CSV table of C-alpha atoms in Angstrom, one decimal:
chain,number,residue,atom,x,y,z
A,1,MET,CA,-72.2,148.6,24.5
A,2,ASP,CA,-71.9,149.1,20.9
A,3,ASP,CA,-71.5,153.0,21.1
A,4,LEU,CA,-68.6,152.5,23.6
A,5,LEU,CA,-66.9,150.3,21.0
A,6,THR,CA,-67.4,152.5,18.0
A,7,ASP,CA,-66.6,155.8,20.0
A,8,HIS,CA,-63.2,154.4,21.2
A,9,PRO,CA,-60.6,157.0,21.0
A,10,HIS,CA,-58.1,154.7,19.3
A,11,PHE,CA,-60.2,154.1,16.2
A,12,ASP,CA,-59.7,156.6,13.6
A,13,SER,CA,-63.1,157.5,11.8
A,14,ALA,CA,-63.0,155.2,8.8
A,15,THR,CA,-62.6,152.3,11.2
A,16,ARG,CA,-65.2,153.5,13.4
A,17,ARG,CA,-67.8,154.1,10.4
A,18,ALA,CA,-66.8,150.5,9.2
A,19,LEU,CA,-67.6,148.8,13.0
A,20,GLN,CA,-71.1,151.0,12.6
A,21,LEU,CA,-71.7,149.7,9.1
A,22,ASP,CA,-71.6,146.0,10.5
A,23,ALA,CA,-75.0,146.6,12.3
A,24,LEU,CA,-75.9,146.9,8.3
A,25,SER,CA,-74.6,143.5,7.5
A,26,ALA,CA,-77.7,141.9,6.6
A,27,ILE,CA,-78.5,144.7,4.0
A,28,LEU,CA,-75.5,146.0,2.8
A,29,PRO,CA,-72.6,144.2,0.5
A,30,MET,CA,-70.3,143.6,3.7
A,31,GLU,CA,-67.3,142.9,0.8
A,32,ARG,CA,-67.6,146.8,0.3
A,33,ARG,CA,-68.0,147.7,4.0
A,34,ASP,CA,-64.6,149.3,4.2
A,35,ARG,CA,-64.7,151.5,0.9
A,36,LEU,CA,-68.2,152.7,2.0
A,37,ALA,CA,-66.7,153.5,5.4
A,38,GLU,CA,-64.0,156.1,3.4
A,39,LEU,CA,-66.5,157.6,1.1
A,40,LEU,CA,-69.3,158.0,3.8
A,41,THR,CA,-69.5,160.3,6.4
A,42,ASP,CA,-70.5,160.1,10.1
A,43,ASP,CA,-74.0,161.6,9.6
A,44,ASP,CA,-74.1,159.7,6.3
A,45,VAL,CA,-73.6,156.3,8.0
A,46,ALA,CA,-76.2,157.7,11.0
A,47,THR,CA,-78.8,158.3,8.3
A,48,LEU,CA,-78.5,154.7,6.8
A,49,LYS,CA,-78.7,153.5,10.4
A,50,HIS,CA,-82.1,155.4,10.9
A,51,LEU,CA,-83.7,154.2,7.7
A,52,ALA,CA,-83.1,150.5,8.2
A,53,ARG,CA,-84.6,150.9,11.8
A,54,GLU,CA,-87.4,152.5,9.9
A,55,GLY,CA,-87.9,149.4,8.2
A,56,ILE,CA,-87.0,150.9,4.5
A,57,GLY,CA,-86.8,147.9,2.0
A,58,GLU,CA,-84.0,146.1,1.6
A,59,ASN,CA,-83.2,146.8,-2.2
A,60,THR,CA,-83.9,150.2,-1.5
A,61,LEU,CA,-81.6,150.7,1.3
A,62,ARG,CA,-78.7,149.3,-0.6
A,63,ALA,CA,-79.4,151.3,-3.4
A,64,LEU,CA,-79.5,154.7,-1.3
A,65,ALA,CA,-76.4,153.5,0.3
A,66,SER,CA,-74.6,153.0,-3.1
A,67,ASP,CA,-75.6,156.2,-4.6
A,68,LEU,CA,-74.8,158.1,-1.4
A,69,ALA,CA,-71.2,156.6,-1.5
A,70,TYR,CA,-71.2,157.7,-5.4
A,71,LEU,CA,-72.6,161.3,-4.7
A,72,GLU,CA,-70.0,161.8,-1.7
A,73,GLY,CA,-66.8,160.6,-4.1
A,74,TRP,CA,-68.2,162.5,-7.1
A,75,ALA,CA,-68.4,165.9,-4.9
A,76,GLN,CA,-65.0,165.4,-3.2
A,77,ALA,CA,-63.5,164.9,-6.8
A,78,ALA,CA,-65.6,168.0,-8.3
A,79,THR,CA,-65.4,170.4,-5.6
A,80,GLY,CA,-62.7,169.3,-2.9
A,81,ALA,CA,-65.4,168.9,-0.5
A,82,PRO,CA,-67.8,166.7,1.2
A,83,LEU,CA,-71.5,166.6,0.1
A,84,PRO,CA,-73.1,169.4,1.7
A,85,TRP,CA,-76.5,169.4,2.8
A,86,PRO,CA,-78.9,170.8,2.2
A,87,ALA,CA,-77.5,170.6,-1.1
A,88,PRO,CA,-77.4,173.9,-3.3
A,89,GLU,CA,-79.2,174.0,-6.9
A,90,SER,CA,-75.8,174.8,-8.5
A,91,LEU,CA,-74.2,171.7,-7.1
A,92,ALA,CA,-77.3,169.4,-8.5
A,93,LEU,CA,-76.8,171.4,-12.0
A,94,LYS,CA,-73.0,170.6,-12.2
A,95,TYR,CA,-74.0,166.8,-11.4
A,96,VAL,CA,-76.2,166.9,-14.6
A,97,ALA,CA,-73.6,168.6,-16.4
A,98,HIS,CA,-71.1,166.1,-15.4
A,99,HIS,CA,-72.9,162.8,-16.5
A,100,LEU,CA,-75.1,164.1,-19.3
A,101,TRP,CA,-73.6,165.5,-22.0
A,102,ASP,CA,-73.3,165.4,-26.1
A,103,PRO,CA,-70.4,163.2,-27.1
A,104,ALA,CA,-70.3,165.0,-30.4
A,105,LYS,CA,-69.8,168.6,-28.7
A,106,ARG,CA,-67.1,166.8,-26.5
A,107,GLU,CA,-65.2,166.4,-29.5
A,108,THR,CA,-64.6,169.9,-30.6
A,109,ASP,CA,-65.0,171.2,-26.7
A,110,PRO,CA,-63.0,169.3,-24.3
A,111,GLN,CA,-64.4,170.9,-21.5
A,112,HIS,CA,-68.0,170.2,-22.2
A,113,GLY,CA,-69.0,167.0,-19.9
A,114,MET,CA,-67.2,165.3,-16.9
A,115,PRO,CA,-63.9,167.4,-16.6
A,116,ALA,CA,-60.8,164.9,-17.0
A,117,LYS,CA,-59.1,165.2,-13.3
A,118,VAL,CA,-63.0,164.4,-12.1
A,119,ALA,CA,-63.1,161.4,-14.1
A,120,ALA,CA,-59.4,160.4,-13.1
A,121,ASP,CA,-60.4,160.4,-9.6
A,122,LEU,CA,-63.2,158.8,-9.7
A,123,ARG,CA,-61.9,155.8,-11.9
A,124,LYS,CA,-58.8,155.7,-9.2
A,125,ALA,CA,-62.0,155.4,-6.6
A,126,LEU,CA,-63.5,152.8,-8.7
A,127,LEU,CA,-66.5,154.7,-8.8
A,128,LEU,CA,-66.7,155.2,-12.6
A,129,ARG,CA,-66.5,152.5,-15.4
A,130,THR,CA,-68.0,154.3,-18.4
A,131,ASP,CA,-66.3,156.6,-20.9
A,132,GLY,CA,-69.2,158.5,-22.1
A,133,PRO,CA,-72.1,160.3,-20.7
A,134,HIS,CA,-74.0,158.1,-17.9
A,135,ALA,CA,-77.3,156.4,-18.8
A,136,PRO,CA,-80.3,158.9,-18.0
A,137,SER,CA,-82.0,156.4,-16.0
A,138,THR,CA,-78.9,156.0,-13.5
A,139,VAL,CA,-78.8,160.0,-13.4
A,140,LYS,CA,-82.3,160.4,-12.4
A,141,ARG,CA,-82.3,157.4,-9.9
A,142,ARG,CA,-79.3,159.2,-8.1
A,143,LEU,CA,-81.0,162.4,-7.9
A,144,ALA,CA,-84.0,161.0,-6.8
A,145,ASN,CA,-82.3,159.0,-4.0
A,146,TRP,CA,-80.6,162.3,-3.4
A,147,GLY,CA,-83.7,164.4,-2.8
A,148,THR,CA,-85.1,161.4,-0.7
A,149,LEU,CA,-82.1,161.4,1.7
A,150,HIS,CA,-82.9,165.3,1.7
A,151,ARG,CA,-86.4,164.6,3.1
A,152,TRP,CA,-85.2,161.8,5.8
A,153,LYS,CA,-82.7,164.6,7.1
A,154,GLY,CA,-85.7,167.0,7.3
A,155,GLN,CA,-84.4,169.3,4.6
A,156,GLU,CA,-85.2,170.9,1.6
A,157,GLY,CA,-83.2,169.8,-1.6
A,158,PRO,CA,-83.4,171.9,-5.0
A,159,PHE,CA,-84.7,168.5,-6.9
A,160,HIS,CA,-88.0,170.3,-7.5
A,161,ALA,CA,-86.6,173.5,-8.8
A,162,PRO,CA,-87.8,174.3,-12.4
A,163,GLY,CA,-84.1,175.1,-13.4
A,164,LEU,CA,-83.2,171.6,-12.5
A,165,ARG,CA,-86.3,169.4,-14.2
A,166,THR,CA,-85.2,172.0,-17.3
A,167,ALA,CA,-81.5,171.1,-17.3
A,168,VAL,CA,-82.2,167.1,-17.0
A,169,ARG,CA,-84.8,167.3,-19.8
A,170,LEU,CA,-82.1,169.2,-22.4
A,171,ALA,CA,-79.5,167.2,-21.0
A,172,VAL,CA,-81.1,163.3,-21.8
A,173,ARG,CA,-81.9,164.9,-25.1
A,174,ALA,CA,-78.7,166.1,-25.8
A,175,SER,CA,-77.0,162.7,-24.2
A,176,SER,CA,-77.8,160.1,-27.2
A,177,ARG,CA,-76.8,157.2,-25.1
A,178,PRO,CA,-78.8,154.3,-26.2
A,179,ARG,CA,-80.7,152.4,-23.5
A,180,GLN,CA,-78.8,149.3,-22.4
A,181,ARG,CA,-80.3,146.0,-21.1
A,182,LYS,CA,-79.6,144.7,-18.2
A,183,SER,CA,-78.4,141.1,-19.4
A,184,LYS,CA,-77.3,141.9,-23.2
A,185,ARG,CA,-78.4,138.1,-23.7
A,186,ALA,CA,-81.7,136.3,-22.4
A,187,VAL,CA,-81.0,133.2,-20.5
A,188,THR,CA,-83.6,131.2,-23.0
A,189,ARG,CA,-84.2,127.6,-22.6
A,190,ASP,CA,-81.3,126.5,-24.6
A,191,VAL,CA,-79.3,128.8,-23.0
A,192,LEU,CA,-80.3,127.3,-19.7
A,193,ASP,CA,-79.8,123.8,-20.6
A,194,ARG,CA,-76.2,124.5,-21.5
A,195,LEU,CA,-75.6,126.1,-17.8
A,196,LEU,CA,-77.5,123.1,-16.1
A,197,ALA,CA,-74.9,120.7,-17.9
A,198,THR,CA,-72.2,122.3,-16.3
A,199,CYS,CA,-73.8,121.7,-12.7
A,200,ARG,CA,-74.2,117.4,-12.9
A,201,SER,CA,-71.9,116.2,-10.3
A,202,ASP,CA,-72.2,115.4,-6.9
A,203,ARG,CA,-70.3,118.5,-5.6
A,204,LEU,CA,-72.3,120.4,-3.1
A,205,VAL,CA,-71.7,123.7,-4.7
A,206,ASP,CA,-73.0,122.1,-8.3
A,207,THR,CA,-76.0,120.7,-6.4
A,208,ARG,CA,-76.7,124.3,-4.9
A,209,ASP,CA,-76.0,126.0,-8.5
A,210,LEU,CA,-78.6,123.8,-10.4
A,211,ALA,CA,-81.2,124.6,-7.8
A,212,VAL,CA,-80.6,128.5,-8.0
A,213,LEU,CA,-80.8,128.5,-11.5
A,214,LEU,CA,-83.9,126.4,-12.0
A,215,LEU,CA,-85.9,128.0,-9.4
A,216,ALA,CA,-85.0,131.6,-10.8
A,217,PHE,CA,-86.1,130.7,-14.1
A,218,ALA,CA,-88.9,128.3,-13.7
A,219,SER,CA,-90.6,130.7,-10.5
A,220,GLY,CA,-90.9,133.1,-13.3
A,221,GLY,CA,-87.4,134.5,-13.9
A,222,ARG,CA,-87.2,135.8,-10.4
A,223,ARG,CA,-84.8,138.8,-9.5
A,224,ARG,CA,-81.6,138.0,-7.8
A,225,SER,CA,-82.3,139.8,-4.8
A,226,GLU,CA,-85.5,137.6,-4.4
A,227,VAL,CA,-83.4,134.6,-5.1
A,228,ALA,CA,-80.8,135.8,-2.5
A,229,ARG,CA,-83.1,136.2,0.3
A,230,LEU,CA,-85.3,133.3,-0.1
A,231,ARG,CA,-85.9,131.5,3.2
A,232,VAL,CA,-87.5,128.0,4.0
A,233,GLU,CA,-90.4,129.5,5.6
A,234,GLN,CA,-91.1,131.1,2.2
A,235,ILE,CA,-91.8,127.8,0.7
A,236,SER,CA,-94.7,125.2,1.2
A,237,ASP,CA,-95.9,121.8,-0.5
A,238,GLU,CA,-98.8,121.8,-2.9
A,239,PRO,CA,-100.5,118.8,-4.1
A,240,ALA,CA,-98.9,116.8,-7.0
A,241,VAL,CA,-99.7,118.4,-10.5
A,242,PRO,CA,-100.6,115.6,-12.9
A,243,LEU,CA,-98.3,115.6,-16.0
A,244,ASP,CA,-101.5,115.4,-18.3
A,245,PRO,CA,-104.5,117.0,-16.7
A,246,LYS,CA,-106.8,115.4,-19.2
A,247,ASP,CA,-105.7,111.4,-18.5
A,248,PRO,CA,-107.1,110.5,-14.9
A,249,GLN,CA,-104.3,107.8,-14.8
A,250,SER,CA,-101.5,110.5,-15.9
A,251,SER,CA,-98.0,110.4,-13.4
A,252,THR,CA,-97.7,113.7,-11.4
A,253,LEU,CA,-95.3,116.3,-10.7
A,254,PRO,CA,-94.1,117.4,-7.2
A,255,CYS,CA,-95.3,121.3,-6.5
A,256,VAL,CA,-94.4,123.7,-4.2
A,257,ALA,CA,-95.4,127.4,-3.8
A,258,ILE,CA,-93.3,130.3,-3.1
A,259,GLN,CA,-94.6,133.2,-0.9
A,260,LEU,CA,-92.4,136.0,-2.3
A,261,GLY,CA,-93.4,138.7,0.0
A,262,ARG,CA,-91.7,142.3,-0.5
A,263,THR,CA,-90.4,142.3,-4.1
A,264,LYS,CA,-89.4,145.1,-6.0
A,265,THR,CA,-92.4,146.4,-7.2
A,266,GLY,CA,-94.7,145.4,-4.4
A,267,VAL,CA,-94.9,144.7,-0.6
A,268,ALA,CA,-95.0,142.2,1.6
A,269,ASP,CA,-98.9,142.1,2.3
A,270,GLU,CA,-99.7,141.5,-1.7
A,271,ALA,CA,-100.3,138.0,-2.8
A,272,GLY,CA,-97.2,137.6,-4.4
A,273,ARG,CA,-97.4,133.8,-5.0
A,274,VAL,CA,-95.6,131.6,-7.6
A,275,LEU,CA,-95.5,128.1,-8.2
A,276,LEU,CA,-92.7,125.2,-8.9
A,277,VAL,CA,-93.3,122.1,-10.6
A,278,GLY,CA,-91.5,119.4,-11.7
A,279,PRO,CA,-87.5,119.0,-11.9
A,280,PRO,CA,-87.3,122.6,-10.2
A,281,VAL,CA,-89.0,121.1,-7.2
A,282,GLU,CA,-86.8,118.1,-7.3
A,283,ALA,CA,-83.4,120.1,-7.4
A,284,LEU,CA,-84.1,122.5,-4.4
A,285,ARG,CA,-85.5,119.4,-2.5
A,286,GLU,CA,-82.3,117.7,-3.1
A,287,TRP,CA,-80.3,120.6,-2.5
A,288,LEU,CA,-81.9,120.9,1.1
A,289,GLU,CA,-81.5,117.8,2.1
A,290,ARG,CA,-78.0,117.6,1.0
A,291,ALA,CA,-77.3,121.0,2.9
A,292,ASP,CA,-79.4,119.9,5.7
A,293,ILE,CA,-81.2,123.0,5.7
A,294,GLY,CA,-84.7,123.0,7.7
A,295,LYS,CA,-85.1,127.1,8.2
A,296,GLY,CA,-83.6,130.2,7.5
A,297,PRO,CA,-82.0,131.2,4.3
A,298,ILE,CA,-82.1,128.9,1.5
A,299,PHE,CA,-78.9,129.6,-0.9
A,300,ARG,CA,-75.7,130.0,1.3
A,301,ALA,CA,-72.3,130.5,0.7
A,302,ILE,CA,-69.8,127.5,0.5
A,303,ASP,CA,-66.0,127.7,1.3
A,304,ARG,CA,-63.2,126.2,-0.6
A,305,TRP,CA,-63.7,123.2,1.5
A,306,GLU,CA,-67.4,122.4,0.7
A,307,ALA,CA,-68.3,123.6,4.0
A,308,LEU,CA,-71.9,125.3,4.2
A,309,GLU,CA,-71.9,128.8,5.9
A,310,GLU,CA,-74.8,130.4,7.5
A,311,ARG,CA,-75.0,133.5,5.7
A,312,ALA,CA,-77.0,133.8,2.7
A,313,LEU,CA,-75.9,134.5,-0.4
A,314,THR,CA,-76.1,138.1,-1.7
A,315,PRO,CA,-77.9,139.3,-4.8
A,316,GLN,CA,-74.0,140.0,-6.5
A,317,SER,CA,-73.4,136.0,-5.7
A,318,ILE,CA,-76.3,135.3,-7.7
A,319,ASN,CA,-74.9,137.3,-10.8
A,320,LEU,CA,-71.5,135.7,-10.3
A,321,ILE,CA,-72.9,132.1,-10.3
A,322,VAL,CA,-74.8,132.9,-13.7
A,323,LYS,CA,-71.5,134.4,-14.9
A,324,ARG,CA,-69.6,131.2,-13.7
A,325,ARG,CA,-71.5,129.1,-14.9
A,326,CYS,CA,-71.8,130.7,-18.7
A,327,ALA,CA,-67.7,130.7,-18.7
A,328,MET,CA,-67.9,126.9,-17.7
A,329,ALA,CA,-70.7,126.7,-20.6
A,330,GLY,CA,-68.2,127.8,-23.0
A,331,LEU,CA,-70.6,131.1,-23.2
A,332,GLU,CA,-69.1,135.1,-22.9
A,333,PRO,CA,-70.1,136.3,-19.4
A,334,ARG,CA,-70.2,139.8,-20.1
A,335,GLU,CA,-73.0,138.9,-22.4
A,336,PHE,CA,-75.1,137.6,-19.5
A,337,SER,CA,-76.2,138.3,-15.9
A,338,ALA,CA,-78.9,137.2,-13.5
A,339,HIS,CA,-81.3,139.4,-15.1
A,340,GLY,CA,-80.9,137.3,-18.3
A,341,LEU,CA,-83.1,134.8,-16.3
A,342,ARG,CA,-86.0,137.0,-16.0
A,343,ALA,CA,-85.7,138.1,-19.6
A,344,GLY,CA,-85.3,134.5,-20.6
A,345,TYR,CA,-88.4,133.4,-19.0
A,346,LEU,CA,-90.5,135.5,-20.9
A,347,THR,CA,-88.9,135.2,-24.1
A,348,GLU,CA,-89.2,131.6,-23.7
A,349,ALA,CA,-92.9,131.6,-22.9
A,350,ALA,CA,-93.4,133.7,-26.0
A,351,ARG,CA,-91.5,131.3,-28.0
A,352,GLN,CA,-93.8,128.5,-26.7
A,353,GLY,CA,-97.4,130.0,-27.2
A,354,VAL,CA,-98.2,130.9,-23.3
A,355,ALA,CA,-100.3,133.5,-23.4
A,356,LEU,CA,-98.9,136.8,-22.0
A,357,GLN,CA,-101.3,137.2,-18.8
A,358,GLU,CA,-100.6,133.5,-18.0
A,359,ALA,CA,-96.7,134.3,-18.1
A,360,MET,CA,-97.2,137.5,-16.1
A,361,GLN,CA,-98.9,135.8,-13.2
A,362,GLN,CA,-95.8,133.6,-12.8
A,363,SER,CA,-93.3,136.4,-13.5
A,364,GLN,CA,-95.3,138.9,-11.3
A,365,HIS,CA,-94.7,141.6,-13.9
A,366,ARG,CA,-96.9,144.7,-13.2
A,367,SER,CA,-96.5,146.6,-16.5
A,368,VAL,CA,-98.0,144.8,-19.5
A,369,GLN,CA,-95.7,147.3,-21.6
A,370,GLN,CA,-92.5,145.9,-20.1
A,371,ALA,CA,-93.5,142.2,-20.6
A,372,ALA,CA,-94.9,142.3,-23.7
A,373,SER,CA,-91.6,143.6,-24.9
A,374,TYR,CA,-90.2,140.0,-24.8
A,375,TYR,CA,-93.4,138.6,-26.6
A,376,ASN,CA,-92.8,141.3,-29.2
A,377,GLU,CA,-89.4,140.9,-29.8
A,378,ALA,CA,-89.2,137.0,-29.8
A,379,GLU,CA,-92.6,137.4,-32.4
A,380,ARG,CA,-90.3,139.5,-34.6
A,381,ALA,CA,-87.4,137.1,-34.7
A,382,GLN,CA,-90.0,134.3,-36.0
A,383,GLY,CA,-92.1,136.3,-38.1
A,384,ARG,CA,-92.1,136.8,-42.0
A,385,ALA,CA,-91.0,140.2,-41.6
A,386,THR,CA,-87.2,139.4,-40.8
A,387,LYS,CA,-86.7,137.2,-43.4
A,388,LEU,CA,-87.9,138.7,-46.5
A,389,TYR,CA,-84.5,138.4,-48.0
A,390,LEU,CA,-84.6,134.5,-47.3
A,391,GLY,CA,-87.2,134.5,-49.9
């Protein structure tokens, strides 16, 4: 039946692709469905549907779709033709030259880097937001995803060619763009308290956002994708925790466990399990009770009339909640993102003297080096070496 609908002769190609993308509505951001349908080809959509059927991770598929749409838009702007399969090495080299370049050389050579017309076309298509060279990590990720899509199509690409690898290495060296943090500022405890203060009302959306912020922070700084796809079935009650473990008469705090399942750096069958204790548990339970949610997605959309919708929030929605609460708290939303909760958790743990290993058990960081960077920065900020001028 679906094929009969999408193959209807009165549908143009973009409409047909938009209807086909409905099959990926649980994964792809559907507010961008029509834009993706314009950028992607029929073969691209077929590839994404195949990958979804193969059980590829949601985050990975979302990134592949986004990068594929960008590459299609860039190829059209740069060459006047759709992305060819397989891609020639010359096109991959052109992609590198357009996205990694030397700003100093651009001042004396206007032809260096991405041509102005290509950049203008990409901005008009809402695909380009930066004025300078791209982040090397973005360029490398798109090349890697380009190569992945070749392999899934059963084709050989140029992505392991020595010439391309050398070009990327030299271009990264020439492109002196500093690495940007995913969130300029961390959502540490003081910032979090200001955000939570904006949720102190009986509005359903405030109850939801209070639970979102507390759960995301206290569970180790969960990624926005993990918070968005969290389901009731992943939550289980645990024995209450004594406020003072050394006092037999101590009052207790409620506790629940969250089975994370598949994460960005892990897989579903690993023991990704974190605990929530105290106020975050109370906020979560109040939200579930008020919203009358007993199964399925925990955090759901709420319309303007405070009616609860069935669909789960998207990762982008979690990000927008953080930014909206920052604006309400008198903070600059551009300085914060949902990733600030993850950075803030580790920064706050370092400030409060929590051992790195203990904090990593909760944050589920695999890289000691990455997690330690937040500890090192917090220690430097509080250390004597940064305060020599103060006497």
